[in-house]
PDB file of C-alpha atoms in Angstrom:
ATOM      1  CA  UNK A 177       8.311 -11.385  -6.413  1.00 83.00           C
ATOM      2  CA  UNK A 178       8.226  -7.897  -4.975  1.00 92.00           C
ATOM      3  CA  UNK A 179       5.525  -5.479  -6.122  1.00 92.00           C
ATOM      4  CA  UNK A 180       6.496  -1.963  -7.189  1.00 94.00           C
ATOM      5  CA  UNK A 181       4.202   0.690  -8.612  1.00 92.00           C
ATOM      6  CA  UNK A 182       3.768   4.442  -8.802  1.00 95.00           C
ATOM      7  CA  UNK A 183       0.562   5.861  -7.347  1.00 93.00           C
ATOM      8  CA  UNK A 184      -1.697   7.327 -10.036  1.00 91.00           C
ATOM      9  CA  UNK A 185      -4.722   9.608  -9.925  1.00 89.00           C
ATOM     10  CA  UNK A 186      -6.817   6.501 -10.694  1.00 89.00           C
ATOM     11  CA  UNK A 187      -5.534   4.785  -7.522  1.00 87.00           C
ATOM     12  CA  UNK A 188      -6.523   7.814  -5.463  1.00 84.00           C
ATOM     13  CA  UNK A 189      -9.912   8.119  -7.179  1.00 86.00           C
ATOM     14  CA  UNK A 190     -10.568   4.406  -6.585  1.00 84.00           C
ATOM     15  CA  UNK A 191     -10.154   4.971  -2.851  1.00 81.00           C
ATOM     16  CA  UNK A 192     -13.237   7.172  -3.244  1.00 73.00           C
ATOM     17  CA  UNK A 193     -12.549   9.308  -0.235  1.00 62.00           C
ATOM     18  CA  UNK A 194     -14.182  12.700   0.184  1.00 65.00           C
ATOM     19  CA  UNK A 195     -11.285  13.978   2.232  1.00 65.00           C
ATOM     20  CA  UNK A 196      -8.087  15.492   0.876  1.00 74.00           C
ATOM     21  CA  UNK A 197      -5.653  12.987   2.339  1.00 85.00           C
ATOM     22  CA  UNK A 198      -5.706   9.415   1.061  1.00 90.00           C
ATOM     23  CA  UNK A 199      -3.877   6.854   3.164  1.00 93.00           C
ATOM     24  CA  UNK A 200      -1.827   3.939   1.941  1.00 94.00           C
ATOM     25  CA  UNK A 201      -4.204   1.587   3.744  1.00 93.00           C
ATOM     26  CA  UNK A 202      -7.222   2.932   1.841  1.00 91.00           C
ATOM     27  CA  UNK A 203      -5.560   2.325  -1.522  1.00 92.00           C
ATOM     28  CA  UNK A 204      -4.161  -1.104  -0.639  1.00 94.00           C
ATOM     29  CA  UNK A 205      -7.530  -2.272   0.755  1.00 91.00           C
ATOM     30  CA  UNK A 206      -8.915  -1.996  -2.778  1.00 89.00           C
ATOM     31  CA  UNK A 207      -6.078  -3.984  -4.351  1.00 89.00           C
ATOM     32  CA  UNK A 208      -5.264  -6.753  -1.852  1.00 90.00           C
ATOM     33  CA  UNK A 209      -6.898  -8.900   0.856  1.00 91.00           C
ATOM     34  CA  UNK A 210      -6.655  -7.209   4.239  1.00 89.00           C
ATOM     35  CA  UNK A 211      -5.396 -10.380   5.949  1.00 90.00           C
ATOM     36  CA  UNK A 212      -2.324 -10.369   3.700  1.00 88.00           C
ATOM     37  CA  UNK A 213      -1.754  -6.645   4.213  1.00 91.00           C
ATOM     38  CA  UNK A 214      -1.797  -6.918   7.997  1.00 92.00           C
ATOM     39  CA  UNK A 215       1.027  -9.457   7.871  1.00 90.00           C
ATOM     40  CA  UNK A 216       3.047  -7.339   5.431  1.00 91.00           C
ATOM     41  CA  UNK A 217       2.694  -4.220   7.602  1.00 94.00           C
ATOM     42  CA  UNK A 218       3.578  -6.187  10.764  1.00 93.00           C
ATOM     43  CA  UNK A 219       6.782  -7.376   9.101  1.00 92.00           C
ATOM     44  CA  UNK A 220       7.501  -3.840   7.799  1.00 94.00           C
ATOM     45  CA  UNK A 221       7.592  -5.006   4.179  1.00 95.00           C
ATOM     46  CA  UNK A 222       5.624  -2.088   2.680  1.00 96.00           C
ATOM     47  CA  UNK A 223       7.472   1.097   1.735  1.00 97.00           C
ATOM     48  CA  UNK A 224       6.615   4.534   0.303  1.00 97.00           C
ATOM     49  CA  UNK A 225       9.439   6.175  -1.640  1.00 98.00           C
ATOM     50  CA  UNK A 226      11.967   3.865   0.006  1.00 95.00           C
ATOM     51  CA  UNK A 227      10.780   4.440   3.598  1.00 97.00           C
ATOM     52  CA  UNK A 228       8.954   1.907   5.778  1.00 97.00           C
ATOM     53  CA  UNK A 229       5.252   2.679   5.734  1.00 97.00           C
ATOM     54  CA  UNK A 230       2.183   2.276   7.924  1.00 96.00           C
ATOM     55  CA  UNK A 231      -1.431   1.995   6.719  1.00 96.00           C
ATOM     56  CA  UNK A 232      -2.091   5.529   8.025  1.00 96.00           C
ATOM     57  CA  UNK A 233       0.658   7.183   5.962  1.00 96.00           C
ATOM     58  CA  UNK A 234      -0.760   9.705   3.496  1.00 95.00           C
ATOM     59  CA  UNK A 235       0.107   9.090  -0.143  1.00 95.00           C
ATOM     60  CA  UNK A 236      -0.233  11.186  -3.258  1.00 92.00           C
ATOM     61  CA  UNK A 237       0.060  10.821  -7.000  1.00 93.00           C
ATOM     62  CA  UNK A 238       3.618  10.003  -8.028  1.00 96.00           C
ATOM     63  CA  UNK A 239       4.599   8.246  -4.788  1.00 97.00           C
ATOM     64  CA  UNK A 240       6.354   4.921  -5.331  1.00 98.00           C
ATOM     65  CA  UNK A 241       4.951   1.971  -3.396  1.00 97.00           C
ATOM     66  CA  UNK A 242       7.156  -1.078  -2.860  1.00 97.00           C
ATOM     67  CA  UNK A 243       5.808  -4.254  -1.291  1.00 94.00           C
ATOM     68  CA  UNK A 244       8.527  -6.759  -0.478  1.00 93.00           C
ATOM     69  CA  UNK A 245       7.239 -10.306  -0.369  1.00 83.00           C
ATOM     70  CA  UNK A 246       7.665 -12.128   2.925  1.00 67.00           C
ATOM     71  CA  UNK A 247      10.118 -14.992   2.962  1.00 67.00           C
ATOM     72  CA  UNK A 248       7.239 -17.405   3.449  1.00 61.00           C
ATOM     73  CA  UNK A 249       4.339 -17.498   1.001  1.00 54.00           C
ATOM     74  CA  UNK A 250       1.381 -15.299   1.899  1.00 50.00           C
ATOM     75  CA  UNK A 251      -2.137 -16.694   1.545  1.00 53.00           C
ATOM     76  CA  UNK A 252      -3.993 -14.942  -1.233  1.00 51.00           C
TER      77      UNK A 252
END
C-alpha cells in the first residue's frame, strides 16, 4: 500500500535540525530504513505535493508526502 501523510511540526522537530530548512531525507531517515529509502528515491516513488522528490528537497509543515510502493516488495 502507498503511504500518504501531511508533514507536521512534530515531524520537523523530530529531525532535530538547528538550521531553518529541513529536507525530506532528514525526516524520512527517522521514519524508515535508509536502504529502503534509497531504492524508493532511485525509482522516483517519493513525491512532495504531487511532484517527484529528492532527499535534498526542503519540506515544511503542511506539505503532503506520498510514497508509492515499488512493484516488488521492499525489505523492511
